[in-house]
Amino acid sequence: MIKFLVFSDLHYDEVADGDKRIEDILSKARKKELDFIVSLGDLCNPVNENQKVLEKFNSLGIPFYSVIGNHETDDCKLSEILEFFSMSKPYYSVICNGYKLIFLNTCYMRNDEQEEVYYKNNYKKSSSVYPIVPAEEIRWLQEELRDGMKSVIFSHHSLVNDFGTRGVNNREDIRKLFAENQVLLCMNGHDHGDHYSLVDGISYLTVNSANYAWVGRQIARSKVLQEKYSYLHGMLQYKQAMSAYIEIDDSEMRICGMEGEYLSVTPDDIELYDYKWNGVSIKPQISSHLIQL
């Protein structure tokens, strides 16, 4: 059995209550007997002054694993990100209690048939195809899966989201590598919303943000909404720091999510009545699921 806590998109530097949100996650973690904790990207700017963020999570005394999110690449080169997180490679695997944990790096783009790593929003060029998992990483993933161990996949971008450029562009190629009964669960962040799907017998969970739903374009489309809510900078903050507790054993997976509420402004206030954005639900929650294996 493995037991872990997972969260995503804390965006520590963007809000005034980042420290409180970290403490909320740590408080929840302390109440569980966890094997490890995972951040699914966009944790914080990977700069020296934010080593305190890592120190807080490392204070739990259990492994703290991270994947690289697109906002970690806004101002820092890949080498700087790796140094910050003490990673030897941008994608890696570990084994815990007989399960393989595979951490992908999806922050790559293809431009003029050349694969490049994200840096300073270079993926926003009109000719770019993004996000992608590059060929070298795909070959590595094939080797990692060759042993047939039961595996859990962690990534920043979704391997199933078909909305716009949100999901990994070559996601179908990646999914073809997965065998039912081997890959048990794929988890991602990035979309700042809640979504679960079952594809070819494999569970895919988008983990909601530990901070906010981002709906900047919804506000920008209306002069009235811009004038009224420009101070939000496109963010509808959740009151709670969202995280999920996961248990996996030989018979089932238990995804224990949480219900929350908006801190102030809601999607109704900005005329987003279906509570959907980027192809996912932006209700302030992480849904719970019981999945038989």
Tab-separated table of C-alpha atoms in Angstrom:
chain	number	residue	atom	x	y	z
A	1	MET	CA	0.000	0.000	0.000
A	2	ILE	CA	1.017	3.597	-0.592
A	3	LYS	CA	-0.491	6.642	1.121
A	4	PHE	CA	0.285	10.163	0.007
A	5	LEU	CA	-0.939	13.743	-0.167
A	6	VAL	CA	-0.943	15.609	-3.477
A	7	PHE	CA	-1.538	19.258	-4.340
A	8	SER	CA	-0.852	21.542	-7.278
A	9	ASP	CA	-0.465	25.115	-8.454
A	10	LEU	CA	0.211	26.779	-5.122
A	11	HIS	CA	1.697	29.821	-6.926
A	12	TYR	CA	3.278	30.885	-3.647
A	13	ASP	CA	4.654	34.196	-4.919
A	14	GLU	CA	1.422	35.467	-6.465
A	15	VAL	CA	-0.697	35.863	-3.333
A	16	ALA	CA	-0.413	37.374	0.114
A	17	ASP	CA	-1.454	34.221	1.986
A	18	GLY	CA	1.012	31.741	0.521
A	19	ASP	CA	2.486	30.841	3.917
A	20	LYS	CA	-0.951	30.164	5.373
A	21	ARG	CA	-1.799	27.897	2.448
A	22	ILE	CA	1.384	25.920	2.982
A	23	GLU	CA	0.526	25.549	6.663
A	24	ASP	CA	-2.986	24.340	5.779
A	25	ILE	CA	-1.491	21.612	3.573
A	26	LEU	CA	1.084	20.682	6.220
A	27	SER	CA	-1.593	20.544	8.911
A	28	LYS	CA	-3.601	18.082	6.828
A	29	ALA	CA	-0.476	16.034	6.114
A	30	ARG	CA	0.431	15.796	9.796
A	31	LYS	CA	-2.898	14.111	10.537
A	32	LYS	CA	-2.065	11.233	8.178
A	33	GLU	CA	0.588	8.538	8.165
A	34	LEU	CA	1.965	9.403	4.742
A	35	ASP	CA	4.663	7.758	2.692
A	36	PHE	CA	5.324	10.951	0.720
A	37	ILE	CA	3.837	14.245	-0.505
A	38	VAL	CA	3.728	15.528	-4.098
A	39	SER	CA	3.552	18.962	-5.717
A	40	LEU	CA	2.271	18.809	-9.311
A	41	GLY	CA	4.052	21.986	-10.385
A	42	ASP	CA	3.801	25.784	-10.228
A	43	LEU	CA	4.851	25.638	-6.583
A	44	CYS	CA	6.901	28.847	-6.414
A	45	ASN	CA	9.595	30.794	-8.213
A	46	PRO	CA	12.672	28.535	-7.971
A	47	VAL	CA	14.966	31.172	-6.471
A	48	ASN	CA	17.097	31.148	-3.339
A	49	GLU	CA	14.700	33.160	-1.180
A	50	ASN	CA	12.081	30.461	-1.727
A	51	GLN	CA	14.180	27.665	-0.282
A	52	LYS	CA	12.037	28.307	2.812
A	53	VAL	CA	9.090	26.809	0.884
A	54	LEU	CA	10.964	23.542	0.375
A	55	GLU	CA	12.152	23.597	3.978
A	56	LYS	CA	8.550	23.763	5.184
A	57	PHE	CA	7.538	20.674	3.235
A	58	ASN	CA	10.736	18.828	4.089
A	59	SER	CA	9.970	19.465	7.771
A	60	LEU	CA	7.396	16.646	7.560
A	61	GLY	CA	10.276	14.174	7.570
A	62	ILE	CA	8.935	12.250	4.562
A	63	PRO	CA	9.939	12.501	0.882
A	64	PHE	CA	8.640	15.606	-0.899
A	65	TYR	CA	8.485	15.126	-4.670
A	66	SER	CA	7.892	17.802	-7.301
A	67	VAL	CA	7.273	18.010	-11.006
A	68	ILE	CA	8.217	21.096	-12.999
A	69	GLY	CA	5.391	23.467	-13.921
A	70	ASN	CA	5.344	26.053	-16.677
A	71	HIS	CA	5.546	28.940	-14.218
A	72	GLU	CA	8.755	27.592	-12.712
A	73	THR	CA	10.218	28.283	-16.171
A	74	ASP	CA	9.016	31.894	-16.414
A	75	ASP	CA	12.327	33.371	-15.288
A	76	CYS	CA	14.619	30.427	-14.599
A	77	LYS	CA	16.553	28.104	-16.870
A	78	LEU	CA	16.112	24.360	-16.512
A	79	SER	CA	19.525	24.038	-14.852
A	80	GLU	CA	18.481	26.569	-12.208
A	81	ILE	CA	15.189	24.763	-11.596
A	82	LEU	CA	16.969	21.440	-11.157
A	83	GLU	CA	19.396	22.978	-8.694
A	84	PHE	CA	16.551	24.551	-6.699
A	85	PHE	CA	14.695	21.243	-6.344
A	86	SER	CA	17.898	19.190	-5.971
A	87	MET	CA	16.927	17.114	-9.013
A	88	SER	CA	19.544	15.350	-11.085
A	89	LYS	CA	17.142	15.076	-14.048
A	90	PRO	CA	13.925	16.898	-15.004
A	91	TYR	CA	12.041	13.564	-15.059
A	92	TYR	CA	12.651	10.671	-12.707
A	93	SER	CA	11.159	7.679	-10.921
A	94	VAL	CA	11.266	6.255	-7.416
A	95	ILE	CA	9.948	3.038	-5.888
A	96	CYS	CA	7.794	3.092	-2.757
A	97	ASN	CA	6.391	-0.017	-1.078
A	98	GLY	CA	6.472	-1.983	-4.329
A	99	TYR	CA	4.910	0.743	-6.495
A	100	LYS	CA	6.769	2.820	-9.063
A	101	LEU	CA	6.217	6.576	-8.972
A	102	ILE	CA	7.015	8.232	-12.313
A	103	PHE	CA	7.455	12.002	-12.439
A	104	LEU	CA	7.302	13.460	-15.953
A	105	ASN	CA	8.462	16.825	-17.226
A	106	THR	CA	5.917	18.144	-19.732
A	107	CYS	CA	7.376	21.646	-20.061
A	108	TYR	CA	8.724	21.275	-23.581
A	109	MET	CA	7.702	22.629	-26.974
A	110	ARG	CA	8.360	21.820	-30.616
A	111	ASN	CA	9.306	24.653	-32.938
A	112	ASP	CA	10.353	24.065	-36.572
A	113	GLU	CA	10.695	20.362	-35.722
A	114	GLN	CA	13.135	21.185	-32.924
A	115	GLU	CA	12.299	20.231	-29.350
A	116	GLU	CA	13.006	22.947	-26.807
A	117	VAL	CA	12.568	23.340	-23.079
A	118	TYR	CA	10.262	26.055	-21.746
A	119	TYR	CA	11.982	29.305	-20.788
A	120	LYS	CA	10.608	32.827	-20.491
A	121	ASN	CA	7.300	32.002	-22.204
A	122	ASN	CA	9.019	30.922	-25.421
A	123	TYR	CA	6.250	28.366	-25.963
A	124	LYS	CA	3.792	31.177	-26.710
A	125	LYS	CA	5.298	31.730	-30.157
A	126	SER	CA	2.614	31.299	-32.799
A	127	SER	CA	4.540	28.515	-34.538
A	128	SER	CA	5.106	26.447	-31.411
A	129	VAL	CA	3.501	23.110	-30.620
A	130	TYR	CA	3.156	22.768	-26.849
A	131	PRO	CA	3.227	21.262	-24.337
A	132	ILE	CA	4.973	18.073	-25.410
A	133	VAL	CA	6.892	15.209	-23.900
A	134	PRO	CA	10.106	15.074	-25.940
A	135	ALA	CA	11.367	11.994	-27.749
A	136	GLU	CA	14.209	11.337	-25.309
A	137	GLU	CA	11.824	11.370	-22.353
A	138	ILE	CA	9.402	9.055	-24.168
A	139	ARG	CA	12.209	6.548	-24.698
A	140	TRP	CA	13.078	6.817	-21.012
A	141	LEU	CA	9.419	6.285	-20.060
A	142	GLN	CA	9.242	3.159	-22.229
A	143	GLU	CA	12.198	1.726	-20.347
A	144	GLU	CA	10.664	2.645	-16.987
A	145	LEU	CA	7.465	0.788	-17.864
A	146	ARG	CA	9.230	-2.264	-19.234
A	147	ASP	CA	9.490	-3.951	-15.826
A	148	GLY	CA	5.682	-4.154	-15.504
A	149	MET	CA	5.576	-2.685	-11.999
A	150	LYS	CA	2.338	-1.095	-10.846
A	151	SER	CA	2.889	2.606	-11.499
A	152	VAL	CA	1.482	6.046	-10.732
A	153	ILE	CA	2.254	8.848	-13.193
A	154	PHE	CA	2.622	12.476	-12.092
A	155	SER	CA	2.806	15.411	-14.519
A	156	HIS	CA	2.031	19.107	-14.618
A	157	HIS	CA	0.034	19.083	-17.863
A	158	SER	CA	-2.851	16.719	-18.469
A	159	LEU	CA	-2.540	13.553	-20.549
A	160	VAL	CA	-6.276	13.622	-21.391
A	161	ASN	CA	-7.463	17.248	-21.608
A	162	ASP	CA	-8.445	17.983	-25.227
A	163	PHE	CA	-9.260	21.645	-24.595
A	164	GLY	CA	-7.070	24.025	-26.615
A	165	THR	CA	-3.408	23.695	-25.749
A	166	ARG	CA	-4.002	22.669	-22.145
A	167	GLY	CA	-3.130	18.981	-22.443
A	168	VAL	CA	0.129	17.415	-23.600
A	169	ASN	CA	0.061	17.675	-27.400
A	170	ASN	CA	1.400	14.151	-27.972
A	171	ARG	CA	-0.716	12.717	-25.154
A	172	GLU	CA	-2.112	9.887	-27.278
A	173	ASP	CA	1.418	8.634	-27.979
A	174	ILE	CA	2.106	8.671	-24.238
A	175	ARG	CA	-1.126	6.886	-23.352
A	176	LYS	CA	-0.327	4.093	-25.823
A	177	LEU	CA	2.614	3.175	-23.601
A	178	PHE	CA	0.344	2.574	-20.626
A	179	ALA	CA	-1.045	-0.877	-19.959
A	180	GLU	CA	-4.157	-1.364	-17.852
A	181	ASN	CA	-3.318	-3.027	-14.530
A	182	GLN	CA	0.191	-1.586	-14.747
A	183	VAL	CA	-0.420	2.172	-14.794
A	184	LEU	CA	-3.021	2.651	-12.088
A	185	LEU	CA	-3.403	6.414	-11.944
A	186	CYS	CA	-2.193	9.533	-13.762
A	187	MET	CA	-2.355	12.830	-11.877
A	188	ASN	CA	-1.807	16.358	-13.182
A	189	GLY	CA	-2.262	19.987	-12.228
A	190	HIS	CA	-2.015	23.085	-14.463
A	191	ASP	CA	-5.709	23.413	-15.314
A	192	HIS	CA	-6.723	24.935	-11.954
A	193	GLY	CA	-9.809	22.771	-11.847
A	194	ASP	CA	-11.223	19.395	-10.906
A	195	HIS	CA	-11.653	16.518	-13.355
A	196	TYR	CA	-11.640	12.729	-13.334
A	197	SER	CA	-11.857	10.381	-16.306
A	198	LEU	CA	-11.304	6.715	-17.093
A	199	VAL	CA	-9.519	6.100	-20.410
A	200	ASP	CA	-8.755	2.540	-21.552
A	201	GLY	CA	-9.239	1.343	-17.997
A	202	ILE	CA	-6.752	3.857	-16.514
A	203	SER	CA	-7.757	6.641	-14.106
A	204	TYR	CA	-6.782	10.246	-14.834
A	205	LEU	CA	-7.216	12.906	-12.161
A	206	THR	CA	-6.730	16.645	-12.597
A	207	VAL	CA	-5.953	18.066	-9.152
A	208	ASN	CA	-7.420	21.486	-8.456
A	209	SER	CA	-5.202	24.411	-7.528
A	210	ALA	CA	-4.195	24.944	-3.917
A	211	ASN	CA	-4.867	28.611	-4.551
A	212	TYR	CA	-7.280	29.816	-7.223
A	213	ALA	CA	-9.194	29.352	-10.442
A	214	TRP	CA	-7.702	31.499	-13.208
A	215	VAL	CA	-10.344	33.072	-15.460
A	216	GLY	CA	-8.573	36.157	-16.781
A	217	ARG	CA	-9.996	35.955	-20.288
A	218	GLN	CA	-13.535	35.728	-18.921
A	219	ILE	CA	-13.045	39.037	-17.081
A	220	ALA	CA	-11.152	40.634	-19.977
A	221	ARG	CA	-14.000	39.978	-22.423
A	222	SER	CA	-16.252	42.532	-20.735
A	223	LYS	CA	-15.469	46.178	-20.034
A	224	VAL	CA	-17.879	46.110	-17.116
A	225	LEU	CA	-16.194	43.051	-15.590
A	226	GLN	CA	-12.764	44.560	-16.191
A	227	GLU	CA	-13.697	47.752	-14.387
A	228	LYS	CA	-15.265	45.866	-11.509
A	229	TYR	CA	-12.787	43.037	-11.045
A	230	SER	CA	-9.453	44.166	-12.479
A	231	TYR	CA	-7.954	43.969	-8.975
A	232	LEU	CA	-8.347	40.170	-9.082
A	233	HIS	CA	-5.754	39.840	-11.872
A	234	GLY	CA	-7.893	37.024	-13.280
A	235	MET	CA	-7.776	34.975	-10.061
A	236	LEU	CA	-10.806	33.707	-8.157
A	237	GLN	CA	-9.188	32.524	-4.945
A	238	TYR	CA	-10.377	29.521	-2.998
A	239	LYS	CA	-10.761	29.969	0.731
A	240	GLN	CA	-9.090	26.615	1.372
A	241	ALA	CA	-5.790	25.247	0.097
A	242	MET	CA	-6.940	22.298	-1.998
A	243	SER	CA	-5.196	18.939	-1.651
A	244	ALA	CA	-6.113	15.260	-1.957
A	245	TYR	CA	-5.244	12.237	0.155
A	246	ILE	CA	-4.655	9.043	-1.834
A	247	GLU	CA	-4.459	5.413	-0.731
A	248	ILE	CA	-3.623	2.615	-3.165
A	249	ASP	CA	-3.495	-1.071	-2.360
A	250	ASP	CA	-3.928	-4.305	-4.306
A	251	SER	CA	-7.724	-4.073	-4.396
A	252	GLU	CA	-8.646	-0.391	-4.771
A	253	MET	CA	-7.638	3.243	-4.987
A	254	ARG	CA	-9.217	5.712	-2.587
A	255	ILE	CA	-9.032	9.346	-3.701
A	256	CYS	CA	-10.141	11.466	-0.776
A	257	GLY	CA	-10.720	14.983	-2.039
A	258	MET	CA	-12.237	17.964	-0.274
A	259	GLU	CA	-15.002	20.506	-0.548
A	260	GLY	CA	-14.287	24.207	-0.247
A	261	GLU	CA	-15.627	27.625	-1.114
A	262	TYR	CA	-14.526	30.769	-2.876
A	263	LEU	CA	-12.778	33.413	-0.825
A	264	SER	CA	-14.939	36.231	-2.220
A	265	VAL	CA	-15.799	36.573	-5.924
A	266	THR	CA	-17.402	33.491	-7.507
A	267	PRO	CA	-17.867	32.384	-11.135
A	268	ASP	CA	-21.498	33.536	-10.882
A	269	ASP	CA	-20.275	37.082	-10.215
A	270	ILE	CA	-18.282	37.083	-13.462
A	271	GLU	CA	-21.078	35.418	-15.454
A	272	LEU	CA	-19.387	32.022	-15.717
A	273	TYR	CA	-22.509	30.181	-14.694
A	274	ASP	CA	-21.486	26.682	-15.748
A	275	TYR	CA	-18.373	26.778	-13.534
A	276	LYS	CA	-16.259	25.375	-16.386
A	277	TRP	CA	-12.921	26.726	-17.634
A	278	ASN	CA	-10.140	25.164	-19.704
A	279	GLY	CA	-12.233	22.013	-20.067
A	280	VAL	CA	-12.531	21.315	-16.324
A	281	SER	CA	-14.795	22.181	-13.411
A	282	ILE	CA	-13.721	25.189	-11.364
A	283	LYS	CA	-15.937	24.413	-8.425
A	284	PRO	CA	-13.865	24.857	-5.242
A	285	GLN	CA	-13.312	21.174	-4.686
A	286	ILE	CA	-11.304	18.069	-5.444
A	287	SER	CA	-13.746	15.243	-6.096
A	288	SER	CA	-13.444	11.941	-4.248
A	289	HIS	CA	-13.404	8.568	-5.996
A	290	LEU	CA	-13.305	4.912	-5.017
A	291	ILE	CA	-11.800	2.848	-7.822
A	292	GLN	CA	-11.739	-0.939	-7.761
A	293	LEU	CA	-8.611	-2.537	-9.222
